[in-house]
Amino acid sequence: MKPKVYITRRIPEQALEVIGGRCEYRMWDKEDEAVPRDVLESEVQDVDGIFSLLTERIDERLLDLAPKLKVVANMAVGYDNIDVAACARRGIVVTNTPGVLTETTADLAFALMMAAARRVTESERFLREGKWRTWSPMLLTGVDVYGATLGIIGLGRIGQAVARRARGFSMRVLYTSGSPHPELEAELGVERRSLEGLLRESDFVSIHVPLTEKTRGMIGRRELALMKPTAVLVNTSRGAVLSEQDLIEALREKRIFAAGLDVFETEPLPQDSPLLELGNVVLLPHIGSASIGTRTKMAVMAADNLVRVLSGKEPLNPVTL
Ligand code: GLV
């Protein structure tokens, strides 16, 4: 008998073929709507595997409802949506999709830096709204990226990829990390700082840590107050690493120059969020890894991990505690 799998969203055909070859699957066959919790809870009861997205909370309660579950394959590098400890206690393997999205996400972090610094989306709105009357010397002026100091919080795969890009812009690059990385310092020309030191010295700050109990809320009022009034903050990691309320106040009072956000404390961003009222923030709907090629690779990678575990093999990308 083939193992049973639940897929929580319509995924690319290539990934479905991988799963369909070895498993019997049911799928929440919608592209733009997350599976409702009650549907998820009833669908998982007889499954051996779940193909999940970051929109699904795989918590103790859900695991209780899925006694046969052996693997949760998340189509994301981040896995803060999954209670990994609870899975480990039950012998359920959790997998993620590291590596394939590194460069694509670093591209977007850079795009946000540039867009926020040079007021790209604000300028486009200005033009579309018919406000462009004439060229004028200080109209929509921003801050320079070239030659500035970039502070990278978390020098993992994506942080390193952002550092590499920064070299092309002749930026000085600082980083924070739990431990020093002398080899990377030599290779990338980056310098380690304390978080406080990095926030004080940087013209751009880009966040590249996973969301854990340690990083939750790590950038708040106190940290924002250390930043330069001309600095730009970019977040492509997880919204909850940053206190959104404290950032809103800093942006409103122009205590920093601008921000670029791809992730939020609540996703989708509520339509009454004060962020939507602010001109000095670029807002994107969590598209860090959203190139056609990368999203396809992520789906196939998650499918491969799922099928490997259900075939009694080691997964390629296990998440460990
Ligand atoms: C996306 O946010 C991911 O973690 O892959």
Coordinates of C-alpha atoms and ligand atoms in Angstrom, one line a residue:
M1 CA 0.0 0.0 0.0
K2 CA 1.3 3.4 -0.9
P3 CA 1.9 5.9 1.9
K4 CA -0.7 8.6 2.3
V5 CA 0.2 12.3 2.1
Y6 CA -1.6 15.6 2.5
I7 CA -0.4 18.6 0.5
T8 CA -1.6 21.8 2.0
R9 CA -1.7 23.9 -1.2
R10 CA -1.6 23.5 -5.0
I11 CA 2.1 23.0 -5.8
P12 CA 4.1 23.0 -9.1
E13 CA 3.5 19.9 -11.3
Q14 CA 7.1 18.8 -11.1
A15 CA 6.8 18.4 -7.3
L16 CA 3.4 16.6 -7.6
E17 CA 5.0 14.1 -10.0
V18 CA 7.6 13.3 -7.4
I19 CA 5.0 12.7 -4.8
G20 CA 2.5 11.0 -7.1
G21 CA 5.1 8.4 -8.2
R22 CA 5.4 7.0 -4.7
C23 CA 2.5 8.1 -2.6
E24 CA -1.3 8.5 -2.6
Y25 CA -2.0 12.1 -2.0
R26 CA -4.8 14.6 -1.3
M27 CA -4.2 18.3 -1.8
W28 CA -5.8 21.6 -0.8
D29 CA -6.2 22.5 -4.5
K30 CA -6.1 26.2 -4.2
E31 CA -3.3 28.6 -5.0
D32 CA -4.1 31.8 -3.2
E33 CA -5.9 30.6 -0.2
A34 CA -4.5 28.7 2.8
V35 CA -6.1 25.5 3.9
P36 CA -8.6 26.3 6.7
R37 CA -7.5 24.9 10.1
D38 CA -10.6 22.6 10.4
V39 CA -10.0 21.1 7.0
L40 CA -6.3 20.5 7.8
E41 CA -7.3 18.9 11.1
S42 CA -9.6 16.4 9.4
E43 CA -7.3 15.7 6.5
V44 CA -4.3 14.7 8.5
Q45 CA -5.9 11.9 10.5
D46 CA -4.8 9.0 8.3
V47 CA -1.7 10.4 6.7
D48 CA 1.9 9.3 6.8
G49 CA 3.3 12.6 5.6
I50 CA 2.4 16.3 5.3
F51 CA 3.7 18.7 2.6
S52 CA 3.3 22.0 4.4
L53 CA 3.9 25.7 3.8
L54 CA 4.8 28.4 6.3
T55 CA 1.1 29.3 6.4
E56 CA 0.3 26.1 8.4
R57 CA 0.9 25.8 12.1
I58 CA 2.1 22.2 12.7
D59 CA 1.6 22.1 16.5
E60 CA 1.1 19.6 19.2
R61 CA -2.7 19.6 18.7
L62 CA -2.4 18.8 15.0
L63 CA 0.2 16.1 15.7
D64 CA -2.3 14.5 18.2
L65 CA -4.7 14.2 15.4
A66 CA -2.2 12.5 13.1
P67 CA -1.1 9.3 14.8
K68 CA 0.5 7.7 11.7
L69 CA 2.5 10.8 10.8
K70 CA 6.2 10.2 10.0
V71 CA 7.3 13.3 8.1
V72 CA 6.5 17.0 7.8
A73 CA 8.2 18.4 4.7
N74 CA 8.1 22.2 4.8
M75 CA 8.4 24.1 1.6
A76 CA 10.5 26.9 3.2
V77 CA 13.9 27.3 4.8
G78 CA 12.3 28.7 7.9
Y79 CA 10.4 26.3 10.1
D80 CA 9.1 28.4 13.0
N81 CA 5.6 27.3 12.0
I82 CA 6.4 23.8 13.1
D83 CA 6.8 22.6 16.7
V84 CA 10.0 20.7 15.9
A85 CA 10.5 19.5 19.5
A86 CA 7.0 18.0 19.6
C87 CA 7.7 16.3 16.3
A88 CA 11.1 14.9 17.6
R89 CA 9.3 13.5 20.7
R90 CA 7.1 11.5 18.4
G91 CA 9.8 10.5 16.0
I92 CA 8.4 12.6 13.2
V93 CA 11.0 13.9 10.8
V94 CA 10.9 17.6 9.8
T95 CA 12.6 18.8 6.7
N96 CA 13.1 22.3 5.1
T97 CA 14.5 23.7 1.9
P98 CA 17.8 25.4 2.6
G99 CA 20.3 26.5 -0.1
V100 CA 18.1 26.7 -3.2
L101 CA 16.6 30.0 -2.1
T102 CA 19.7 31.7 -0.8
E103 CA 20.6 33.9 -3.9
T104 CA 17.0 34.7 -4.7
T105 CA 16.3 35.9 -1.2
A106 CA 19.5 37.9 -1.1
D107 CA 18.5 39.6 -4.4
L108 CA 15.2 40.7 -2.8
A109 CA 17.0 42.0 0.4
F110 CA 19.1 44.1 -1.9
A111 CA 16.1 45.2 -3.9
L112 CA 14.4 46.3 -0.7
M113 CA 17.5 48.2 0.4
M114 CA 17.7 50.0 -2.8
A115 CA 14.0 50.7 -3.1
A116 CA 13.8 52.1 0.4
A117 CA 17.0 54.1 0.1
R118 CA 16.0 55.6 -3.2
R119 CA 12.3 55.9 -2.6
V120 CA 11.5 53.8 -5.6
T121 CA 7.9 52.7 -4.8
E122 CA 7.1 56.0 -3.3
S123 CA 8.3 57.8 -6.4
E124 CA 6.3 55.4 -8.6
R125 CA 3.1 56.2 -6.7
F126 CA 3.9 59.9 -7.0
L127 CA 4.1 59.6 -10.8
R128 CA 1.1 57.3 -11.2
E129 CA -1.0 59.7 -9.0
G130 CA -0.2 62.5 -11.5
K131 CA 1.9 64.6 -9.1
W132 CA 5.0 64.9 -11.3
R133 CA 5.0 68.6 -12.4
T134 CA 8.6 69.2 -13.1
W135 CA 12.2 68.0 -12.4
S136 CA 13.3 69.7 -9.3
P137 CA 16.6 69.6 -7.4
M138 CA 15.6 67.9 -4.2
L139 CA 12.5 66.1 -5.3
L140 CA 12.2 62.6 -3.9
T141 CA 15.8 62.5 -2.8
G142 CA 17.0 59.5 -0.9
V143 CA 20.2 58.2 0.6
D144 CA 23.2 56.5 -1.2
V145 CA 23.7 52.7 -1.2
Y146 CA 27.1 52.8 -3.0
G147 CA 29.9 53.1 -0.5
A148 CA 27.7 53.0 2.6
T149 CA 28.1 50.7 5.6
L150 CA 25.9 47.7 5.7
G151 CA 25.2 45.8 8.9
I152 CA 24.1 42.2 8.5
I153 CA 22.3 40.6 11.5
G154 CA 23.0 36.9 11.1
L155 CA 25.8 35.7 8.8
G156 CA 24.2 32.5 7.6
R157 CA 23.7 31.5 4.0
I158 CA 21.5 34.4 3.0
G159 CA 23.5 36.9 5.1
Q160 CA 26.7 35.9 3.4
A161 CA 25.0 36.2 -0.1
V162 CA 23.9 39.7 0.8
A163 CA 27.5 40.5 1.9
R164 CA 28.8 39.3 -1.5
R165 CA 26.4 41.6 -3.3
A166 CA 27.5 44.5 -1.1
R167 CA 31.1 44.2 -2.3
G168 CA 29.9 45.2 -5.8
F169 CA 28.6 48.4 -4.3
S170 CA 31.8 49.1 -2.4
M171 CA 30.1 48.9 0.9
R172 CA 31.8 48.3 4.2
V173 CA 30.1 45.3 5.7
L174 CA 29.6 44.6 9.4
Y175 CA 28.0 41.5 10.9
T176 CA 26.7 40.1 14.1
S177 CA 26.7 36.4 14.9
G178 CA 26.8 34.2 17.9
S179 CA 30.4 33.3 17.2
P180 CA 33.1 34.8 15.1
H181 CA 33.7 33.6 11.5
P182 CA 37.4 34.4 10.8
E183 CA 37.3 32.5 7.4
L184 CA 34.3 34.5 6.2
E185 CA 35.8 37.7 7.5
A186 CA 38.8 37.0 5.3
E187 CA 36.8 35.8 2.3
L188 CA 34.1 38.5 2.3
G189 CA 35.9 41.3 4.0
V190 CA 33.3 41.6 6.8
E191 CA 33.9 42.8 10.3
R192 CA 32.1 41.4 13.4
R193 CA 30.4 43.8 15.8
S194 CA 28.1 43.5 18.8
L195 CA 24.5 44.2 17.9
E196 CA 24.7 47.6 19.5
G197 CA 27.9 48.5 17.6
L198 CA 26.4 47.3 14.3
L199 CA 23.2 49.4 14.8
R200 CA 25.2 52.5 15.7
E201 CA 27.6 52.3 12.8
S202 CA 25.5 51.0 9.9
D203 CA 23.7 53.0 7.2
F204 CA 21.8 49.9 6.2
V205 CA 20.8 47.1 8.5
S206 CA 19.5 43.8 7.0
I207 CA 18.1 41.0 9.2
H208 CA 19.0 37.4 8.3
V209 CA 18.3 35.4 11.5
P210 CA 15.7 32.6 11.8
L211 CA 12.8 33.2 14.2
T212 CA 13.5 31.4 17.4
E213 CA 12.7 32.2 21.1
K214 CA 16.0 33.9 21.2
T215 CA 15.5 36.2 18.2
R216 CA 11.8 37.0 18.8
G217 CA 11.6 40.8 19.3
M218 CA 15.3 41.2 19.1
I219 CA 14.9 44.6 17.3
G220 CA 12.7 46.9 19.3
R221 CA 12.6 50.5 20.6
R222 CA 16.0 50.4 22.3
E223 CA 17.7 48.9 19.2
L224 CA 16.0 51.3 16.8
A225 CA 17.1 54.2 18.9
L226 CA 20.7 53.2 18.3
M227 CA 20.3 53.5 14.5
K228 CA 21.3 56.6 12.6
P229 CA 18.4 59.0 11.6
T230 CA 19.6 58.4 8.0
A231 CA 19.6 54.6 8.3
V232 CA 17.5 52.1 6.4
L233 CA 16.3 48.8 8.0
V234 CA 15.4 45.8 5.9
N235 CA 13.7 42.6 7.0
T236 CA 13.4 39.5 4.8
S237 CA 13.5 37.0 7.6
R238 CA 10.4 36.7 9.8
G239 CA 8.2 39.6 11.0
A240 CA 8.3 38.7 14.7
V241 CA 12.1 39.3 14.9
L242 CA 11.2 42.9 14.9
S243 CA 8.7 44.8 17.1
E244 CA 6.4 46.2 14.4
Q245 CA 4.8 48.7 16.7
D246 CA 8.2 50.1 17.7
L247 CA 9.3 50.3 14.0
I248 CA 6.0 52.1 13.1
E249 CA 6.8 54.8 15.8
A250 CA 10.4 55.1 14.6
L251 CA 9.3 55.6 11.0
R252 CA 6.5 58.0 11.9
E253 CA 8.8 60.2 14.0
K254 CA 11.5 59.9 11.3
R255 CA 14.0 58.5 13.8
I256 CA 15.3 56.3 10.9
F257 CA 15.1 57.2 7.2
A258 CA 13.2 54.2 5.9
A259 CA 12.5 50.5 6.1
G260 CA 11.9 47.7 3.6
L261 CA 9.8 44.8 4.8
D262 CA 8.9 41.5 3.2
V263 CA 7.7 39.9 6.4
F264 CA 5.3 40.9 9.1
E265 CA 4.1 39.9 12.6
T266 CA 0.8 39.0 11.1
E267 CA 0.6 37.7 7.5
P268 CA -1.2 38.7 5.3
L269 CA -0.6 42.3 6.6
P270 CA -3.9 43.5 8.1
Q271 CA -5.5 46.1 5.9
D272 CA -5.7 48.5 8.9
S273 CA -2.0 48.3 9.7
P274 CA -0.5 51.7 10.3
L275 CA 2.4 50.7 8.1
L276 CA 0.1 51.2 5.1
E277 CA -0.2 54.9 6.0
L278 CA 3.6 55.5 6.0
G279 CA 5.5 56.8 2.9
N280 CA 8.9 55.8 4.2
V281 CA 8.5 52.1 4.2
V282 CA 8.5 49.6 1.2
L283 CA 6.1 46.8 1.8
L284 CA 6.1 43.4 0.0
P285 CA 3.9 40.3 0.5
H286 CA 6.6 37.8 1.6
I287 CA 8.1 37.2 -1.8
G288 CA 11.8 36.8 -0.8
S289 CA 12.2 33.5 -2.6
A290 CA 9.6 34.1 -5.2
S291 CA 11.3 33.5 -8.5
I292 CA 9.7 30.9 -10.8
G293 CA 12.9 28.8 -10.8
T294 CA 13.5 29.0 -7.0
R295 CA 9.9 28.3 -6.0
T296 CA 9.9 25.3 -8.3
K297 CA 13.2 24.0 -6.8
M298 CA 11.8 24.5 -3.3
A299 CA 8.7 22.5 -4.1
V300 CA 10.7 19.7 -5.7
M301 CA 13.1 19.6 -2.8
A302 CA 10.3 19.4 -0.2
A303 CA 8.7 16.6 -2.3
D304 CA 12.0 14.7 -2.5
N305 CA 12.5 15.0 1.3
L306 CA 8.9 13.7 1.9
V307 CA 9.2 10.8 -0.5
R308 CA 12.7 9.8 0.8
V309 CA 11.4 9.5 4.4
L310 CA 8.3 7.6 3.4
S311 CA 10.6 5.2 1.4
G312 CA 12.7 4.5 4.5
K313 CA 15.6 6.7 3.4
E314 CA 17.4 9.6 5.1
P315 CA 16.0 13.0 4.1
L316 CA 18.3 15.3 2.3
N317 CA 17.4 18.3 4.5
P318 CA 16.4 17.2 8.0
V319 CA 15.8 19.9 10.6
T320 CA 17.6 19.2 13.8
L321 CA 17.0 20.8 17.2
Ligands
GLV1 C1 10.4 31.7 3.4 O1 10.1 32.6 4.1 C2 11.2 30.6 3.8 O2 11.5 30.4 5.0 O3 11.6 29.8 2.9

